[in-house]
mmCIF file of C-alpha atoms in Angstrom:
data_model
loop_
_atom_site.group_PDB
_atom_site.id
_atom_site.type_symbol
_atom_site.label_atom_id
_atom_site.label_comp_id
_atom_site.label_asym_id
_atom_site.label_seq_id
_atom_site.Cartn_x
_atom_site.Cartn_y
_atom_site.Cartn_z
ATOM 1 C CA MET A 1 48.560 11.464 30.596
ATOM 2 C CA LYS A 2 45.227 10.380 29.210
ATOM 3 C CA GLY A 3 44.677 13.807 27.685
ATOM 4 C CA LYS A 4 48.103 13.804 26.063
ATOM 5 C CA ARG A 5 47.481 10.354 24.595
ATOM 6 C CA GLY A 6 44.221 11.657 23.125
ATOM 7 C CA ILE A 7 45.971 14.620 21.507
ATOM 8 C CA LEU A 8 48.727 12.374 20.178
ATOM 9 C CA PHE A 9 46.133 9.948 18.791
ATOM 10 C CA PHE A 10 44.365 12.889 17.109
ATOM 11 C CA PHE A 11 47.554 14.016 15.332
ATOM 12 C CA VAL A 12 48.355 10.458 14.268
ATOM 13 C CA VAL A 13 44.868 10.057 12.755
ATOM 14 C CA VAL A 14 45.012 13.447 11.035
ATOM 15 C CA SER A 15 48.496 12.699 9.751
ATOM 16 C CA SER A 16 47.289 9.345 8.406
ATOM 17 C CA ILE A 17 44.343 10.993 6.647
ATOM 18 C CA VAL A 18 46.608 13.645 5.080
ATOM 19 C CA CYS A 19 49.090 10.970 4.029
ATOM 20 C CA ALA A 20 46.289 8.882 2.511
ATOM 21 C CA GLN A 21 44.951 11.891 0.607
ATOM 22 C CA ASP A 22 48.476 12.681 -0.571
ATOM 23 C CA GLN A 23 48.970 9.149 -1.841
ATOM 24 C CA LYS A 24 45.551 9.225 -3.482
ATOM 25 C CA TRP A 25 46.112 12.361 -5.549
ATOM 26 C CA LYS A 26 49.582 11.219 -6.542
ATOM 27 C CA ALA A 27 48.079 7.969 -7.781
ATOM 28 C CA TRP A 28 45.589 10.024 -9.780
ATOM 29 C CA GLU A 29 48.493 12.042 -11.161
ATOM 30 C CA THR A 30 50.266 8.898 -12.376
ATOM 31 C CA GLU A 31 47.093 7.709 -14.080
ATOM 32 C CA ALA A 32 46.406 11.168 -15.542
ATOM 33 C CA ASP A 33 49.941 11.433 -16.898
ATOM 34 C CA THR A 34 49.553 8.052 -18.602
ATOM 35 C CA LEU A 35 46.347 9.242 -20.261
ATOM 36 C CA PHE A 36 48.031 12.530 -21.155
ATOM 37 C CA ASN A 37 50.896 10.729 -22.886
ATOM 38 C CA ARG A 38 48.359 8.688 -24.840
ATOM 39 C CA GLN A 39 46.735 11.985 -25.887
ATOM 40 C CA GLU A 40 43.493 10.990 -24.167
ATOM 41 C CA PHE A 41 43.060 14.583 -23.094
ATOM 42 C CA GLU A 42 39.410 14.514 -22.017
ATOM 43 C CA GLU A 43 40.003 11.718 -19.532
ATOM 44 C CA ALA A 44 43.315 13.180 -18.354
ATOM 45 C CA SER A 45 41.765 16.599 -17.724
ATOM 46 C CA THR A 46 39.069 14.994 -15.550
ATOM 47 C CA LEU A 47 41.706 13.435 -13.295
ATOM 48 C CA TYR A 48 43.768 16.627 -13.157
ATOM 49 C CA THR A 49 40.595 18.415 -12.048
ATOM 50 C CA LYS A 50 40.172 15.902 -9.192
ATOM 51 C CA ILE A 51 43.750 16.559 -8.109
ATOM 52 C CA ILE A 52 43.261 20.328 -8.182
ATOM 53 C CA GLU A 53 39.976 20.154 -6.266
ATOM 54 C CA THR A 54 41.376 17.712 -3.682
ATOM 55 C CA THR A 55 44.608 19.584 -2.956
ATOM 56 C CA LYS A 56 43.146 23.109 -3.328
ATOM 57 C CA LEU A 57 46.686 23.774 -4.639
ATOM 58 C CA ASN A 58 47.927 24.046 -1.059
ATOM 59 C CA ASP A 59 50.676 21.624 -2.048
ATOM 60 C CA LYS A 60 52.944 23.217 -4.655
ATOM 61 C CA GLU A 61 53.654 19.754 -6.043
ATOM 62 C CA ALA A 62 50.072 19.760 -7.320
ATOM 63 C CA TYR A 63 50.614 22.796 -9.560
ATOM 64 C CA PRO A 64 51.904 20.780 -12.554
ATOM 65 C CA SER A 65 48.373 19.376 -12.805
ATOM 66 C CA VAL A 66 47.149 22.900 -13.555
ATOM 67 C CA TYR A 67 49.655 23.281 -16.387
ATOM 68 C CA LYS A 68 48.957 19.840 -17.806
ATOM 69 C CA ARG A 69 45.214 20.435 -17.636
ATOM 70 C CA ALA A 70 45.798 23.661 -19.590
ATOM 71 C CA VAL A 71 47.591 21.604 -22.272
ATOM 72 C CA CYS A 72 44.616 19.223 -22.331
ATOM 73 C CA TYR A 73 42.155 22.076 -22.719
ATOM 74 C CA TYR A 74 44.273 23.627 -25.486
ATOM 75 C CA SER A 75 44.451 20.300 -27.315
ATOM 76 C CA LEU A 76 40.676 19.934 -27.006
ATOM 77 C CA GLY A 77 40.110 23.453 -28.381
ATOM 78 C CA ASN A 78 38.820 24.814 -25.070
ATOM 79 C CA PHE A 79 40.993 27.920 -25.167
ATOM 80 C CA GLU A 80 39.178 29.987 -22.537
ATOM 81 C CA LYS A 81 39.615 27.268 -19.919
ATOM 82 C CA ALA A 82 43.248 26.777 -20.946
ATOM 83 C CA LEU A 83 43.801 30.491 -20.409
ATOM 84 C CA GLU A 84 42.209 30.363 -16.956
ATOM 85 C CA ASP A 85 44.594 27.590 -15.878
ATOM 86 C CA LEU A 86 47.655 29.321 -17.306
ATOM 87 C CA ASP A 87 46.733 32.540 -15.508
ATOM 88 C CA VAL A 88 46.834 30.523 -12.263
ATOM 89 C CA PHE A 89 50.006 28.586 -13.066
ATOM 90 C CA ILE A 90 52.272 31.302 -14.512
ATOM 91 C CA PRO A 91 52.351 33.616 -11.450
ATOM 92 C CA ALA A 92 53.394 30.600 -9.336
ATOM 93 C CA PHE A 93 56.126 29.576 -11.813
ATOM 94 C CA PRO A 94 57.087 32.756 -13.709
ATOM 95 C CA ASP A 95 60.338 31.295 -15.062
ATOM 96 C CA MET A 96 58.697 28.374 -16.855
ATOM 97 C CA TYR A 97 58.829 29.709 -20.390
ATOM 98 C CA ARG A 98 56.848 26.781 -21.844
ATOM 99 C CA ALA A 99 53.756 27.939 -19.950
ATOM 100 C CA LYS A 100 54.089 31.459 -21.367
ATOM 101 C CA LEU A 101 54.646 30.016 -24.819
ATOM 102 C CA LEU A 102 51.506 27.918 -24.492
ATOM 103 C CA ARG A 103 49.593 31.016 -23.393
ATOM 104 C CA ALA A 104 50.925 32.816 -26.477
ATOM 105 C CA PHE A 105 49.447 30.019 -28.619
ATOM 106 C CA VAL A 106 46.162 30.324 -26.712
ATOM 107 C CA TYR A 107 46.080 34.078 -27.352
ATOM 108 C CA LYS A 108 46.726 33.358 -31.026
ATOM 109 C CA GLU A 109 43.677 31.099 -31.148
ATOM 110 C CA LEU A 110 41.646 33.768 -29.337
ATOM 111 C CA GLY A 111 42.797 36.444 -31.797
ATOM 112 C CA ASP A 112 44.527 38.535 -29.131
ATOM 113 C CA GLU A 113 47.718 39.621 -30.925
ATOM 114 C CA LYS A 114 48.622 42.206 -28.292
ATOM 115 C CA ARG A 115 48.800 39.747 -25.399
ATOM 116 C CA GLN A 116 50.293 37.073 -27.626
ATOM 117 C CA LEU A 117 53.147 39.416 -28.444
ATOM 118 C CA ILE A 118 53.702 40.296 -24.763
ATOM 119 C CA ASP A 119 54.106 36.623 -23.824
ATOM 120 C CA LEU A 120 56.251 35.894 -26.856
ATOM 121 C CA ASN A 121 58.581 38.784 -26.030
ATOM 122 C CA GLU A 122 59.004 37.424 -22.497
ATOM 123 C CA VAL A 123 59.736 33.943 -23.833
ATOM 124 C CA LEU A 124 62.306 35.359 -26.258
ATOM 125 C CA ASP A 125 64.000 37.150 -23.373
ATOM 126 C CA GLN A 126 64.581 33.669 -21.944
ATOM 127 C CA GLN A 127 65.244 31.969 -25.301
ATOM 128 C CA PRO A 128 66.812 34.738 -27.416
ATOM 129 C CA GLY A 129 68.362 32.482 -30.049
ATOM 130 C CA ASN A 130 65.306 30.403 -30.847
ATOM 131 C CA PRO A 131 64.617 30.690 -34.609
ATOM 132 C CA ASP A 132 61.136 29.178 -34.371
ATOM 133 C CA LEU A 133 60.073 31.768 -31.803
ATOM 134 C CA LEU A 134 61.597 34.571 -33.871
ATOM 135 C CA ARG A 135 59.644 33.396 -36.896
ATOM 136 C CA MET A 136 56.481 33.181 -34.805
ATOM 137 C CA ARG A 137 56.952 36.769 -33.638
ATOM 138 C CA ALA A 138 57.700 37.840 -37.205
ATOM 139 C CA ALA A 139 54.367 36.339 -38.293
ATOM 140 C CA ILE A 140 52.619 38.570 -35.748
ATOM 141 C CA TYR A 141 54.517 41.612 -37.023
ATOM 142 C CA LEU A 142 53.457 40.736 -40.585
ATOM 143 C CA GLN A 143 49.818 40.615 -39.486
ATOM 144 C CA LYS A 144 50.259 43.958 -37.747
ATOM 145 C CA GLN A 145 51.895 45.329 -40.936
ATOM 146 C CA GLU A 146 55.103 46.079 -39.053
ATOM 147 C CA PHE A 147 57.211 44.798 -41.917
ATOM 148 C CA LYS A 148 60.602 46.180 -40.861
ATOM 149 C CA LYS A 149 60.338 44.495 -37.461
ATOM 150 C CA ALA A 150 59.268 41.271 -39.164
ATOM 151 C CA LYS A 151 62.257 41.376 -41.505
ATOM 152 C CA GLU A 152 64.664 41.983 -38.599
ATOM 153 C CA ASP A 153 63.403 38.885 -36.800
ATOM 154 C CA LEU A 154 63.417 36.821 -39.977
ATOM 155 C CA ASP A 155 66.983 37.830 -40.859
ATOM 156 C CA ILE A 156 68.137 36.580 -37.450
ATOM 157 C CA ALA A 157 66.027 33.422 -37.708
ATOM 158 C CA LYS A 158 67.441 32.724 -41.171
ATOM 159 C CA SER A 159 71.014 33.058 -39.906
ATOM 160 C CA LEU A 160 70.241 30.450 -37.243
ATOM 161 C CA LYS A 161 68.015 28.066 -39.173
ATOM 162 C CA ASP A 162 66.897 28.652 -42.732
ATOM 163 C CA ASP A 163 63.882 26.848 -44.123
ATOM 164 C CA SER A 164 61.070 27.284 -46.634
ATOM 165 C CA GLU A 165 58.673 28.916 -44.220
ATOM 166 C CA THR A 166 61.228 31.513 -43.131
ATOM 167 C CA GLU A 167 62.011 32.349 -46.754
ATOM 168 C CA VAL A 168 58.320 32.769 -47.600
ATOM 169 C CA TYR A 169 57.815 35.090 -44.635
ATOM 170 C CA LEU A 170 60.867 37.049 -45.778
ATOM 171 C CA GLY A 171 59.334 37.255 -49.230
ATOM 172 C CA VAL A 172 56.149 38.727 -47.749
ATOM 173 C CA ALA A 173 58.163 41.253 -45.744
ATOM 174 C CA TYR A 174 60.266 42.274 -48.766
ATOM 175 C CA TYR A 175 57.206 42.635 -50.987
ATOM 176 C CA ASN A 176 55.429 44.891 -48.524
ATOM 177 C CA LEU A 177 58.598 46.949 -48.170
ATOM 178 C CA GLY A 178 58.437 47.579 -51.940
ATOM 179 C CA ASP A 179 61.200 45.175 -53.031
ATOM 180 C CA LEU A 180 59.668 42.694 -55.505
ATOM 181 C CA ASP A 181 63.040 41.353 -56.705
ATOM 182 C CA SER A 182 64.130 40.400 -53.191
ATOM 183 C CA ALA A 183 60.657 39.012 -52.480
ATOM 184 C CA LEU A 184 60.831 36.672 -55.474
ATOM 185 C CA PHE A 185 64.440 35.762 -54.632
ATOM 186 C CA SER A 186 63.283 34.602 -51.186
ATOM 187 C CA ILE A 187 60.334 32.747 -52.724
ATOM 188 C CA ASN A 188 62.619 30.983 -55.192
ATOM 189 C CA ARG A 189 64.958 30.051 -52.317
ATOM 190 C CA SER A 190 61.958 28.561 -50.548
ATOM 191 C CA ILE A 191 61.074 26.482 -53.615
ATOM 192 C CA GLU A 192 64.693 25.278 -53.938
ATOM 193 C CA MET A 193 64.623 24.155 -50.316
ATOM 194 C CA ASP A 194 61.231 22.434 -50.508
ATOM 195 C CA ALA A 195 59.512 22.160 -53.864
ATOM 196 C CA SER A 196 56.383 20.769 -52.204
ATOM 197 C CA TYR A 197 55.753 23.827 -49.987
ATOM 198 C CA MET A 198 52.551 25.246 -51.475
ATOM 199 C CA PRO A 199 52.599 28.765 -49.925
ATOM 200 C CA SER A 200 55.739 29.576 -51.948
ATOM 201 C CA TYR A 201 53.856 29.331 -55.251
ATOM 202 C CA LEU A 202 50.714 31.038 -54.002
ATOM 203 C CA TYR A 203 52.568 34.061 -52.615
ATOM 204 C CA ALA A 204 54.723 34.322 -55.738
ATOM 205 C CA GLY A 205 51.632 34.176 -57.954
ATOM 206 C CA SER A 206 49.867 36.771 -55.820
ATOM 207 C CA PHE A 207 52.863 39.154 -55.907
ATOM 208 C CA CYS A 208 53.137 38.864 -59.674
ATOM 209 C CA LEU A 209 49.426 39.533 -60.194
ATOM 210 C CA GLN A 210 49.578 42.627 -57.995
ATOM 211 C CA GLU A 211 52.498 43.864 -60.084
ATOM 212 C CA GLU A 212 50.616 42.995 -63.308
ATOM 213 C CA GLN A 213 53.276 40.441 -64.272
ATOM 214 C CA TYR A 214 50.633 37.952 -65.303
ATOM 215 C CA GLU A 215 52.728 35.594 -67.434
ATOM 216 C CA LEU A 216 55.266 35.138 -64.645
ATOM 217 C CA GLY A 217 52.456 34.683 -62.152
ATOM 218 C CA ILE A 218 50.931 31.909 -64.253
ATOM 219 C CA LYS A 219 54.259 30.038 -64.234
ATOM 220 C CA TYR A 220 54.216 29.911 -60.435
ATOM 221 C CA LEU A 221 50.524 29.032 -60.356
ATOM 222 C CA ASN A 222 50.969 26.192 -62.839
ATOM 223 C CA LEU A 223 53.554 24.707 -60.478
ATOM 224 C CA ALA A 224 51.091 25.101 -57.610
ATOM 225 C CA LEU A 225 48.391 23.296 -59.583
ATOM 226 C CA ARG A 226 50.753 20.430 -60.340
ATOM 227 C CA LEU A 227 51.035 19.908 -56.603
ATOM 228 C CA GLU A 228 47.342 20.441 -55.852
ATOM 229 C CA PRO A 229 45.159 20.469 -58.986
ATOM 230 C CA ARG A 230 42.087 21.575 -56.990
ATOM 231 C CA ASN A 231 43.731 24.235 -54.856
ATOM 232 C CA THR A 232 41.128 26.983 -54.709
ATOM 233 C CA SER A 233 43.525 29.926 -54.377
ATOM 234 C CA ALA A 234 45.701 28.738 -57.267
ATOM 235 C CA LEU A 235 42.638 28.255 -59.495
ATOM 236 C CA PHE A 236 41.375 31.720 -58.595
ATOM 237 C CA TYR A 237 44.698 33.499 -59.149
ATOM 238 C CA LYS A 238 45.266 31.743 -62.474
ATOM 239 C CA GLY A 239 41.744 32.631 -63.598
ATOM 240 C CA VAL A 240 42.385 36.305 -62.769
ATOM 241 C CA ALA A 241 45.712 36.268 -64.605
ATOM 242 C CA LEU A 242 44.188 34.709 -67.729
ATOM 243 C CA VAL A 243 41.294 37.169 -67.763
ATOM 244 C CA GLU A 244 43.735 40.071 -67.444
ATOM 245 C CA LEU A 245 45.688 38.621 -70.390
ATOM 246 C CA LYS A 246 42.420 38.675 -72.404
ATOM 247 C CA LYS A 247 42.231 34.884 -72.392
ATOM 248 C CA VAL A 248 38.706 35.228 -71.102
ATOM 249 C CA GLU A 249 37.281 31.794 -71.905
ATOM 250 C CA GLN A 250 40.157 29.985 -70.184
ATOM 251 C CA GLY A 251 40.114 32.453 -67.318
ATOM 252 C CA CYS A 252 36.390 32.015 -66.768
ATOM 253 C CA SER A 253 36.820 28.254 -66.605
ATOM 254 C CA TYR A 254 39.365 28.575 -63.775
ATOM 255 C CA LEU A 255 37.310 31.225 -61.990
ATOM 256 C CA ALA A 256 34.216 29.021 -62.126
ATOM 257 C CA LYS A 257 36.144 26.081 -60.651
ATOM 258 C CA ALA A 258 37.437 28.348 -57.889
ATOM 259 C CA PHE A 259 33.979 29.738 -57.169
ATOM 260 C CA TYR A 260 32.268 26.358 -56.969
ATOM 261 C CA ASN A 261 35.044 25.154 -54.665
ATOM 262 C CA GLY A 262 34.268 27.953 -52.224
ATOM 263 C CA GLU A 263 36.260 31.004 -53.420
ATOM 264 C CA ASP A 264 33.684 33.766 -52.999
ATOM 265 C CA ASP A 265 36.021 36.445 -54.415
ATOM 266 C CA ALA A 266 35.726 34.769 -57.809
ATOM 267 C CA SER A 267 32.094 35.873 -58.102
ATOM 268 C CA GLY A 268 33.016 39.487 -58.929
ATOM 269 C CA TYR A 269 35.278 38.438 -61.803
ATOM 270 C CA LEU A 270 32.726 35.929 -63.074
ATOM 271 C CA GLU A 271 30.019 38.571 -63.055
ATOM 272 C CA GLN A 272 32.214 41.174 -64.736
ATOM 273 C CA TYR A 273 33.931 39.052 -67.382
ATOM 274 C CA CYS A 274 31.972 35.844 -67.785
ATOM 275 C CA TYR A 275 28.264 36.039 -67.021
ATOM 276 C CA SER A 276 25.717 37.503 -64.670
ATOM 277 C CA MET A 277 25.555 35.639 -61.325
ATOM 278 C CA ASP A 278 21.744 36.051 -61.546
ATOM 279 C CA ASP A 279 21.494 33.869 -64.645
#
């Protein structure tokens, strides 16, 4: 009997220790979640780390701490660590599309378009009618110069939720497919929907310059400069357009402003049309 009491006492003590540890990490989790919601990500990540190290992830209830720590790391710009956590979390919860979406954003920051696209495709399999995700995938296709695929996604996204950004992306796709009229139609739609959306004017100005429609380009760029008088790209594009229209003095003034605001591409035009950069 004495031996049995000793064994029973052992299990009671062990059970009490385990219970105490369980209560402890759950208290940490409550505190960490409060910090997380306050966007105090450094402090929250420290507590999530304590939870992960204490539980060794033997308790599946502790796994959300891995995901939330990944969000903290992402928010703090520590993308490699965020990726490490997501690579642990996703195999344990493969149906949680938010984790794959977060990893897609991490891959974007790391410049890994291939893996970003893989995760995004899997998320879209789970959320096929999500216009924001379709637009995000279209942006990747635009970067990869797969313009037909981009347009297909954007057409679907537009039918579900049209906005200025979608129209601008459509304009980029149309232009690179050789359809300037449709590109400018989409750009003008974007401006109608949100006259303060700067990329609309910059893309329109850029398209017009590439097509040597300098007067039309200047109209878009003037609108851009009303919104942001010191916008470097708008100053540069307008300077190029004016120089091409033989309005060299005016053009050089805009190119100089662009250059001294950080637009390195302006140096070639300044050197060719305005003055030697060695002077």
